[in-house]
Amino acid sequence: KALEYYTEALEMMKKFFSDGHPEMATCLNSIGSVYKDMGEHRKALKYFTEALEMRKKFFNAGHPDVATSLKNIGNTYVAIGDHAKAQEYLQGSAEELNE
């Protein structure tokens, strides 16, 4: 049910915020989390990446939401077994928090 509600919320937000909005990024991140929990890592990466792009658009360097998106992508790559990509994103998350 969570996926259904998040998807519905995202569609409503798209109608009001054609250029995106920080809350849309939060919704995208939540959808990614649901897919990750379901073991659908490729779908999770799609939504986490969209959330990251949107957060970079709205927030300055060093914002914790950007770091969270990077961490979520990194952790998903860990689950997939791509440790090189995981390290890249997890290191990026740590660097983001140090800005």
mmCIF file of C-alpha atoms in Angstrom:
data_model
loop_
_atom_site.group_PDB
_atom_site.id
_atom_site.type_symbol
_atom_site.label_atom_id
_atom_site.label_comp_id
_atom_site.label_asym_id
_atom_site.label_seq_id
_atom_site.Cartn_x
_atom_site.Cartn_y
_atom_site.Cartn_z
ATOM 1 C CA LYS A 1 0.000 0.000 0.000
ATOM 2 C CA ALA A 2 2.825 2.420 0.755
ATOM 3 C CA LEU A 3 4.045 2.306 -2.834
ATOM 4 C CA GLU A 4 0.530 3.026 -4.075
ATOM 5 C CA TYR A 5 0.141 6.051 -1.786
ATOM 6 C CA TYR A 6 3.583 7.483 -2.532
ATOM 7 C CA THR A 7 3.017 7.085 -6.272
ATOM 8 C CA GLU A 8 -0.357 8.806 -6.013
ATOM 9 C CA ALA A 9 1.173 11.645 -3.998
ATOM 10 C CA LEU A 10 3.961 12.043 -6.544
ATOM 11 C CA GLU A 11 1.463 12.296 -9.400
ATOM 12 C CA MET A 12 -0.475 14.990 -7.542
ATOM 13 C CA MET A 13 2.706 16.959 -6.845
ATOM 14 C CA LYS A 14 3.712 16.787 -10.507
ATOM 15 C CA LYS A 15 0.485 18.617 -11.372
ATOM 16 C CA PHE A 16 1.262 21.480 -8.997
ATOM 17 C CA PHE A 17 5.047 21.682 -9.237
ATOM 18 C CA SER A 18 6.029 21.262 -12.881
ATOM 19 C CA ASP A 19 9.604 22.345 -12.117
ATOM 20 C CA GLY A 20 9.920 20.059 -9.126
ATOM 21 C CA HIS A 21 9.861 20.776 -5.415
ATOM 22 C CA PRO A 22 11.821 19.552 -2.385
ATOM 23 C CA GLU A 23 8.766 17.583 -1.231
ATOM 24 C CA MET A 24 8.693 15.795 -4.589
ATOM 25 C CA ALA A 25 12.271 14.745 -3.961
ATOM 26 C CA THR A 26 11.225 13.373 -0.574
ATOM 27 C CA CYS A 27 8.425 11.425 -2.226
ATOM 28 C CA LEU A 28 10.800 10.059 -4.888
ATOM 29 C CA ASN A 29 13.177 9.022 -2.131
ATOM 30 C CA SER A 30 10.352 7.258 -0.275
ATOM 31 C CA ILE A 31 9.347 5.338 -3.409
ATOM 32 C CA GLY A 32 12.984 4.327 -3.836
ATOM 33 C CA SER A 33 13.069 3.083 -0.254
ATOM 34 C CA VAL A 34 9.987 0.942 -0.789
ATOM 35 C CA TYR A 35 11.482 -0.613 -3.915
ATOM 36 C CA LYS A 36 14.782 -1.232 -2.092
ATOM 37 C CA ASP A 37 12.918 -2.947 0.753
ATOM 38 C CA MET A 38 11.127 -5.097 -1.849
ATOM 39 C CA GLY A 39 14.500 -6.112 -3.311
ATOM 40 C CA GLU A 40 13.871 -4.247 -6.572
ATOM 41 C CA HIS A 41 17.191 -2.463 -6.535
ATOM 42 C CA ARG A 42 17.234 -1.174 -10.113
ATOM 43 C CA LYS A 43 13.879 0.534 -9.616
ATOM 44 C CA ALA A 44 15.093 1.895 -6.290
ATOM 45 C CA LEU A 45 18.149 3.397 -7.982
ATOM 46 C CA LYS A 46 15.936 5.110 -10.551
ATOM 47 C CA TYR A 47 13.929 6.886 -7.857
ATOM 48 C CA PHE A 48 16.894 7.633 -5.600
ATOM 49 C CA THR A 49 18.713 9.159 -8.573
ATOM 50 C CA GLU A 50 15.716 11.315 -9.484
ATOM 51 C CA ALA A 51 15.515 12.482 -5.880
ATOM 52 C CA LEU A 52 19.227 13.321 -5.888
ATOM 53 C CA GLU A 53 18.957 15.356 -9.091
ATOM 54 C CA MET A 54 16.009 17.304 -7.731
ATOM 55 C CA ARG A 55 17.668 17.919 -4.383
ATOM 56 C CA LYS A 56 20.802 19.218 -6.087
ATOM 57 C CA LYS A 57 18.564 21.628 -7.976
ATOM 58 C CA PHE A 58 17.015 23.071 -4.810
ATOM 59 C CA PHE A 59 19.703 22.784 -2.144
ATOM 60 C CA ASN A 60 23.205 24.151 -1.760
ATOM 61 C CA ALA A 61 26.260 21.950 -1.330
ATOM 62 C CA GLY A 62 26.450 20.402 2.098
ATOM 63 C CA HIS A 63 22.704 19.974 2.558
ATOM 64 C CA PRO A 64 21.848 16.824 4.526
ATOM 65 C CA ASP A 65 19.105 15.805 2.065
ATOM 66 C CA VAL A 66 21.663 15.639 -0.753
ATOM 67 C CA ALA A 67 23.919 13.553 1.477
ATOM 68 C CA THR A 68 20.985 11.261 2.277
ATOM 69 C CA SER A 69 20.277 10.705 -1.419
ATOM 70 C CA LEU A 70 23.920 9.856 -2.070
ATOM 71 C CA LYS A 71 23.909 7.463 0.897
ATOM 72 C CA ASN A 72 20.734 5.749 -0.308
ATOM 73 C CA ILE A 73 22.218 5.221 -3.760
ATOM 74 C CA GLY A 74 25.443 3.924 -2.213
ATOM 75 C CA ASN A 75 23.617 1.506 0.058
ATOM 76 C CA THR A 76 21.602 0.226 -2.884
ATOM 77 C CA TYR A 77 24.802 -0.444 -4.811
ATOM 78 C CA VAL A 78 26.044 -2.389 -1.768
ATOM 79 C CA ALA A 79 22.891 -4.515 -1.950
ATOM 80 C CA ILE A 80 23.478 -5.115 -5.674
ATOM 81 C CA GLY A 81 27.096 -6.044 -5.004
ATOM 82 C CA ASP A 82 28.696 -3.174 -6.950
ATOM 83 C CA HIS A 83 31.117 -2.105 -4.251
ATOM 84 C CA ALA A 84 33.069 0.333 -6.421
ATOM 85 C CA LYS A 85 29.915 2.334 -7.195
ATOM 86 C CA ALA A 86 28.815 2.029 -3.577
ATOM 87 C CA GLN A 87 32.088 3.505 -2.364
ATOM 88 C CA GLU A 88 31.799 6.386 -4.830
ATOM 89 C CA TYR A 89 28.362 7.394 -3.584
ATOM 90 C CA LEU A 90 28.999 6.732 0.096
ATOM 91 C CA GLN A 91 32.199 8.776 -0.044
ATOM 92 C CA GLY A 92 30.249 11.516 -1.835
ATOM 93 C CA SER A 93 27.700 11.465 0.975
ATOM 94 C CA ALA A 94 30.403 11.891 3.612
ATOM 95 C CA GLU A 95 32.031 14.703 1.633
ATOM 96 C CA GLU A 96 28.661 16.422 1.231
ATOM 97 C CA LEU A 97 28.240 16.509 4.998
ATOM 98 C CA ASN A 98 31.707 18.033 5.398
ATOM 99 C CA GLU A 99 30.984 20.971 3.069
#
